[in-house]
């Protein structure tokens, strides 16, 4: 059993002193395992501008960083001449390595009380407070989802991943007339295997990730796992490249005149339009999915999702709606709940296929 009393370690009751040093006096660890995206460094910069340098950097006697690599990068971008530093002496090299890992990992092991989190964000979002919610570290998308607290339908509950999953990348299943595959949507060769050699797609209903982190933010009950990528870690440029690669790959296995429905939230509309300039020939429409539940949001309650309707190539696209000819009167505003989403997607695909 580990002894947690102060006397158990000569470092437990160490007196700490904050000194100010020039950023150039500090040496980042070349083997620092913690990564810092440009987006996260920008968040640190914003936090420092709003609240100050509230968390000193940890370094050894020689100025080698133990903790605070992201803060140091942010300080350099801000042009700070001095940064607060706590010098830790008496640690062995293995202890320094372990502390570098523990300083990040132990914080990640914490969770959120979702009800309290919802209350705190709701108070900060009140118009009379006029507070920049991005300073909390949560994106606007994460805040909307936390505040909405909307329940997913029961059939969306995803079981835990087994220790030895049967499904492998590249697997394709034939289910009657249908095929289901597990793979990378950017891989044109894989998509062609799914569609069939020599075959093309008439219509695609695409719902790429929104580059918003899920775990601990976008889903309070842990029903959804993180996306393999574009789950909040990408910069704007990286996310747009990701969209161009995924949507472009699907377009390459689509016929001339195929229709693509591309889902996206309102915050990333510009990312979609900037990514598809060389992929699609025409924007046919933008549909609005008017959801049954709304989040509180930071200004207006978010209750919709955008669905871009694009045509691949220049050939005429298929139109089976024919504006009421067969008693159908479809508009570009779709009113349906989460539980109706699957049926609505199926109807939409039928309208764009032969």
Coordinates of C-alpha atoms in Angstrom, one line a residue:
X1 CA 0.0 0.0 0.0
X2 CA 1.3 3.5 -0.9
X3 CA 2.0 5.8 2.0
X4 CA 0.4 9.1 1.3
X5 CA 1.5 11.0 4.4
X6 CA 3.7 14.1 3.9
X7 CA 6.6 12.3 5.6
X8 CA 6.5 9.6 2.9
X9 CA 8.2 11.8 0.4
X10 CA 10.8 14.6 0.7
X11 CA 9.0 16.4 -2.1
X12 CA 5.4 16.4 -0.6
X13 CA 5.9 19.5 1.6
X14 CA 8.4 21.2 -0.7
X15 CA 8.1 25.0 -0.5
X16 CA 7.5 26.4 -4.0
X17 CA 8.8 29.7 -5.3
X18 CA 7.7 31.4 -8.5
X19 CA 10.4 33.3 -10.4
X20 CA 10.1 35.0 -13.7
X21 CA 12.4 34.0 -16.6
X22 CA 12.8 34.9 -20.3
X23 CA 11.1 32.2 -22.5
X24 CA 14.5 31.7 -24.2
X25 CA 16.0 30.5 -20.9
X26 CA 13.6 27.5 -21.0
X27 CA 14.3 24.3 -23.0
X28 CA 11.3 22.3 -24.2
X29 CA 11.6 18.5 -23.9
X30 CA 12.2 17.0 -27.4
X31 CA 10.4 13.9 -26.2
X32 CA 7.4 15.6 -24.8
X33 CA 4.6 13.1 -25.5
X34 CA 1.8 15.7 -25.1
X35 CA 0.8 17.4 -28.4
X36 CA -0.5 20.9 -28.8
X37 CA -2.4 21.8 -31.9
X38 CA -2.4 25.3 -33.3
X39 CA -6.0 25.6 -32.2
X40 CA -5.3 24.7 -28.6
X41 CA -2.3 27.1 -28.4
X42 CA -4.7 29.8 -29.7
X43 CA -7.1 28.9 -26.8
X44 CA -4.2 29.2 -24.3
X45 CA -3.3 32.6 -25.7
X46 CA -6.9 33.8 -25.4
X47 CA -7.1 32.5 -21.8
X48 CA -3.8 34.3 -20.9
X49 CA -5.1 37.5 -22.4
X50 CA -8.3 37.3 -20.4
X51 CA -7.1 35.9 -17.1
X52 CA -3.4 36.3 -17.1
X53 CA -0.6 33.6 -16.7
X54 CA -2.3 31.7 -13.9
X55 CA -0.4 28.4 -14.1
X56 CA 3.4 28.6 -13.8
X57 CA 5.7 26.5 -15.9
X58 CA 7.6 23.7 -14.2
X59 CA 11.3 23.3 -15.0
X60 CA 14.4 21.7 -13.5
X61 CA 17.5 23.6 -12.3
X62 CA 18.9 23.7 -15.9
X63 CA 15.7 25.2 -17.3
X64 CA 14.5 22.0 -18.9
X65 CA 10.7 21.9 -19.1
X66 CA 8.8 19.4 -17.0
X67 CA 5.4 20.8 -17.6
X68 CA 4.0 23.8 -19.5
X69 CA 5.0 23.2 -23.1
X70 CA 1.7 24.6 -24.4
X71 CA 1.9 27.6 -22.1
X72 CA 5.5 28.4 -23.2
X73 CA 4.4 28.2 -26.9
X74 CA 1.5 30.6 -26.2
X75 CA 3.8 33.0 -24.3
X76 CA 6.2 33.1 -27.3
X77 CA 3.4 33.8 -29.7
X78 CA 2.2 36.6 -27.4
X79 CA 5.7 38.0 -27.3
X80 CA 6.0 37.9 -23.5
X81 CA 9.4 38.9 -22.1
X82 CA 9.0 37.0 -18.8
X83 CA 7.0 34.0 -17.8
X84 CA 6.4 32.6 -14.3
X85 CA 8.4 29.5 -13.5
X86 CA 8.6 27.1 -10.6
X87 CA 12.0 25.3 -10.4
X88 CA 11.8 21.7 -9.1
X89 CA 15.1 20.3 -7.8
X90 CA 15.9 16.9 -6.3
X91 CA 13.9 14.9 -8.9
X92 CA 15.7 12.1 -10.7
X93 CA 15.4 11.8 -14.5
X94 CA 12.9 9.0 -14.2
X95 CA 10.8 11.1 -11.9
X96 CA 10.9 14.0 -14.3
X97 CA 9.7 11.8 -17.1
X98 CA 6.9 10.4 -15.0
X99 CA 5.8 13.9 -13.8
X100 CA 5.7 15.1 -17.5
X101 CA 3.2 12.3 -18.2
X102 CA 1.3 12.5 -14.9
X103 CA 0.8 16.3 -15.2
X104 CA -1.3 15.7 -18.3
X105 CA -2.7 12.2 -17.8
X106 CA -4.1 12.6 -14.3
X107 CA -6.1 15.7 -15.4
X108 CA -7.5 13.7 -18.3
X109 CA -8.7 11.1 -15.8
X110 CA -11.2 13.5 -14.3
X111 CA -14.8 13.7 -15.5
X112 CA -17.7 16.2 -15.6
X113 CA -20.7 16.5 -13.4
X114 CA -23.0 17.1 -16.4
X115 CA -25.8 18.8 -14.4
X116 CA -23.4 21.2 -12.7
X117 CA -21.6 21.8 -16.0
X118 CA -24.9 22.6 -17.7
X119 CA -25.8 25.1 -14.9
X120 CA -22.5 26.8 -15.1
X121 CA -22.5 27.2 -18.9
X122 CA -26.2 28.3 -18.8
X123 CA -25.4 31.1 -16.3
X124 CA -22.4 32.2 -18.4
X125 CA -24.5 32.3 -21.5
X126 CA -27.0 34.8 -20.1
X127 CA -27.1 38.0 -22.2
X128 CA -26.7 40.3 -19.2
X129 CA -23.3 38.7 -18.4
X130 CA -22.0 39.3 -21.9
X131 CA -19.1 36.8 -21.5
X132 CA -17.0 35.1 -24.2
X133 CA -17.9 31.5 -23.7
X134 CA -14.9 30.3 -25.8
X135 CA -12.7 31.3 -22.9
X136 CA -14.0 28.2 -21.1
X137 CA -12.2 26.0 -23.6
X138 CA -15.5 24.6 -24.9
X139 CA -16.4 25.2 -28.5
X140 CA -19.8 26.7 -29.4
X141 CA -20.9 23.3 -30.7
X142 CA -19.9 21.5 -27.4
X143 CA -21.7 24.2 -25.4
X144 CA -24.9 23.8 -27.5
X145 CA -24.9 20.1 -27.0
X146 CA -24.3 20.2 -23.3
X147 CA -27.0 22.8 -22.8
X148 CA -29.6 21.0 -24.9
X149 CA -29.3 17.8 -22.9
X150 CA -31.4 16.1 -25.7
X151 CA -31.8 12.4 -25.4
X152 CA -30.8 10.2 -28.3
X153 CA -33.3 7.5 -29.4
X154 CA -32.7 4.1 -27.8
X155 CA -31.5 2.5 -31.0
X156 CA -28.6 4.9 -31.0
X157 CA -27.0 3.4 -27.9
X158 CA -23.7 2.0 -28.9
X159 CA -22.2 -0.9 -27.0
X160 CA -18.6 -0.9 -25.7
X161 CA -15.9 -2.1 -28.1
X162 CA -15.0 -5.7 -27.3
X163 CA -11.4 -6.5 -26.5
X164 CA -11.0 -8.5 -29.7
X165 CA -13.3 -6.9 -32.2
X166 CA -14.5 -9.1 -35.1
X167 CA -14.8 -6.1 -37.5
X168 CA -11.6 -5.1 -39.2
X169 CA -10.7 -2.2 -41.5
X170 CA -11.6 -3.1 -45.1
X171 CA -14.4 -5.5 -44.2
X172 CA -17.4 -5.4 -46.4
X173 CA -20.7 -7.3 -45.7
X174 CA -23.4 -8.2 -48.3
X175 CA -26.9 -7.8 -46.7
X176 CA -29.3 -8.8 -49.4
X177 CA -29.2 -5.9 -51.9
X178 CA -27.2 -3.7 -49.5
X179 CA -23.6 -3.5 -48.5
X180 CA -22.1 -2.3 -45.2
X181 CA -18.4 -1.5 -44.9
X182 CA -15.8 -0.5 -42.4
X183 CA -13.0 1.7 -43.8
X184 CA -11.6 5.1 -44.5
X185 CA -13.9 7.4 -46.4
X186 CA -11.0 9.1 -48.0
X187 CA -9.8 5.9 -49.7
X188 CA -11.1 5.9 -53.2
X189 CA -10.0 2.3 -53.9
X190 CA -11.9 1.1 -50.8
X191 CA -15.1 3.0 -51.8
X192 CA -14.9 1.5 -55.2
X193 CA -14.7 -2.0 -53.7
X194 CA -17.8 -1.1 -51.7
X195 CA -19.7 0.2 -54.7
X196 CA -18.5 -2.6 -57.0
X197 CA -15.9 -2.6 -59.8
X198 CA -17.2 -0.5 -62.7
X199 CA -20.2 0.7 -60.7
X200 CA -21.0 4.3 -59.7
X201 CA -23.2 6.0 -57.1
X202 CA -26.4 7.8 -58.0
X203 CA -26.9 9.5 -54.7
X204 CA -25.0 9.9 -51.4
X205 CA -26.2 11.1 -48.0
X206 CA -23.0 12.2 -46.2
X207 CA -22.7 13.2 -42.6
X208 CA -19.0 14.0 -41.9
X209 CA -17.8 14.8 -38.4
X210 CA -18.0 18.5 -37.4
X211 CA -14.5 18.7 -35.8
X212 CA -16.1 18.9 -32.4
X213 CA -14.9 16.8 -29.5
X214 CA -17.5 14.3 -28.2
X215 CA -16.1 12.7 -25.0
X216 CA -17.1 14.7 -21.9
X217 CA -18.6 17.5 -24.0
X218 CA -20.8 16.6 -26.9
X219 CA -22.5 13.6 -25.2
X220 CA -23.1 13.5 -21.5
X221 CA -23.9 9.8 -21.2
X222 CA -21.0 8.4 -23.2
X223 CA -23.3 6.9 -25.8
X224 CA -21.1 7.9 -28.7
X225 CA -17.3 7.3 -29.0
X226 CA -15.0 9.8 -30.5
X227 CA -14.6 9.9 -34.3
X228 CA -11.4 8.5 -35.6
X229 CA -10.5 12.0 -36.8
X230 CA -12.0 15.5 -37.1
X231 CA -13.2 15.3 -33.5
X232 CA -12.0 18.7 -32.3
X233 CA -8.3 18.3 -32.9
X234 CA -8.0 19.9 -36.4
X235 CA -7.3 23.5 -37.3
X236 CA -9.5 25.2 -39.9
X237 CA -7.1 24.4 -42.7
X238 CA -6.7 20.7 -41.6
X239 CA -10.5 20.3 -41.3
X240 CA -11.1 21.8 -44.8
X241 CA -8.5 19.4 -46.3
X242 CA -10.2 16.5 -44.5
X243 CA -13.6 17.5 -46.0
X244 CA -12.1 17.9 -49.4
X245 CA -10.5 14.4 -49.2
X246 CA -13.7 12.7 -47.9
X247 CA -16.2 14.4 -50.2
X248 CA -13.9 14.3 -53.1
X249 CA -13.3 10.5 -52.7
X250 CA -17.1 9.9 -52.8
X251 CA -17.5 12.1 -55.9
X252 CA -14.9 10.0 -57.7
X253 CA -17.1 6.9 -57.4
X254 CA -20.3 8.8 -58.3
X255 CA -21.9 9.0 -61.7
X256 CA -22.1 12.2 -63.7
X257 CA -25.2 14.0 -62.4
X258 CA -25.2 12.2 -59.0
X259 CA -26.7 14.1 -56.1
X260 CA -24.8 14.4 -52.8
X261 CA -26.5 15.5 -49.5
X262 CA -23.8 16.8 -47.1
X263 CA -24.8 17.5 -43.5
X264 CA -23.0 20.2 -41.5
X265 CA -23.8 22.5 -38.6
X266 CA -24.1 26.3 -39.2
X267 CA -20.7 27.0 -37.6
X268 CA -18.9 25.1 -40.3
X269 CA -20.9 26.2 -43.4
X270 CA -17.9 28.2 -44.7
X271 CA -15.6 25.1 -44.3
X272 CA -17.9 23.1 -46.5
X273 CA -18.3 25.7 -49.3
X274 CA -14.5 26.4 -49.3
X275 CA -13.7 22.7 -49.5
X276 CA -15.9 21.6 -52.4
X277 CA -15.1 24.2 -55.1
X278 CA -13.2 21.6 -57.2
X279 CA -15.5 18.7 -56.3
X280 CA -19.0 19.7 -57.2
X281 CA -20.4 21.5 -60.3
X282 CA -23.5 23.0 -58.8
X283 CA -25.2 23.7 -55.5
X284 CA -28.8 22.6 -56.0
X285 CA -30.1 23.8 -52.6
X286 CA -29.5 24.0 -48.9
X287 CA -32.0 22.1 -46.8
X288 CA -32.7 22.8 -43.1
X289 CA -33.3 19.9 -40.8
X290 CA -35.6 21.5 -38.2
X291 CA -35.1 19.3 -35.1
X292 CA -37.6 18.6 -32.4
X293 CA -35.3 19.7 -29.6
X294 CA -33.2 22.8 -29.2
X295 CA -30.1 23.7 -27.3
X296 CA -29.9 26.9 -25.3
X297 CA -26.9 28.2 -27.2
X298 CA -24.9 31.3 -26.3
X299 CA -27.2 33.7 -28.1
X300 CA -29.9 31.9 -30.0
X301 CA -31.1 28.3 -29.3
X302 CA -29.7 26.0 -32.0
X303 CA -32.5 23.8 -33.4
X304 CA -31.4 23.0 -36.9
X305 CA -28.8 21.4 -39.1
X306 CA -27.8 22.3 -42.6
X307 CA -27.9 19.8 -45.5
X308 CA -26.1 21.0 -48.6
X309 CA -27.4 19.5 -51.9
X310 CA -24.7 19.3 -54.5
X311 CA -24.6 17.8 -58.1
X312 CA -21.6 15.9 -59.3
X313 CA -20.6 16.7 -62.8
X314 CA -22.8 18.5 -65.4
X315 CA -25.3 15.9 -66.4
X316 CA -28.9 16.4 -65.3
X317 CA -29.6 15.2 -61.8
X318 CA -32.4 12.8 -61.0
X319 CA -35.6 14.3 -59.7
X320 CA -38.3 11.9 -58.4
X321 CA -40.2 14.5 -56.4
X322 CA -41.5 16.4 -59.4
X323 CA -43.1 19.1 -57.1
X324 CA -46.5 17.5 -56.3
X325 CA -47.0 15.6 -59.6
X326 CA -47.5 12.4 -57.6
X327 CA -49.0 14.1 -54.5
X328 CA -45.6 15.0 -53.0
X329 CA -44.9 18.5 -51.8
X330 CA -41.3 18.5 -50.4
X331 CA -39.7 21.7 -49.3
X332 CA -36.1 22.5 -48.2
X333 CA -37.2 22.6 -44.5
X334 CA -37.4 19.2 -43.0
X335 CA -39.4 18.9 -39.8
X336 CA -38.6 15.6 -38.0
X337 CA -37.2 14.3 -34.7
X338 CA -34.1 12.3 -34.1
X339 CA -36.2 9.2 -34.1
X340 CA -37.4 9.9 -37.6
X341 CA -33.9 10.7 -38.9
X342 CA -33.3 7.3 -40.5
X343 CA -36.6 7.3 -42.4
X344 CA -36.1 10.8 -43.6
X345 CA -32.6 10.0 -44.9
X346 CA -34.0 7.0 -46.8
X347 CA -36.7 9.1 -48.4
X348 CA -34.1 11.7 -49.4
X349 CA -32.0 9.1 -51.1
X350 CA -35.0 7.8 -53.0
X351 CA -35.6 11.3 -54.3
X352 CA -32.1 11.5 -55.8
X353 CA -31.8 8.0 -57.3
X354 CA -33.0 6.4 -60.5

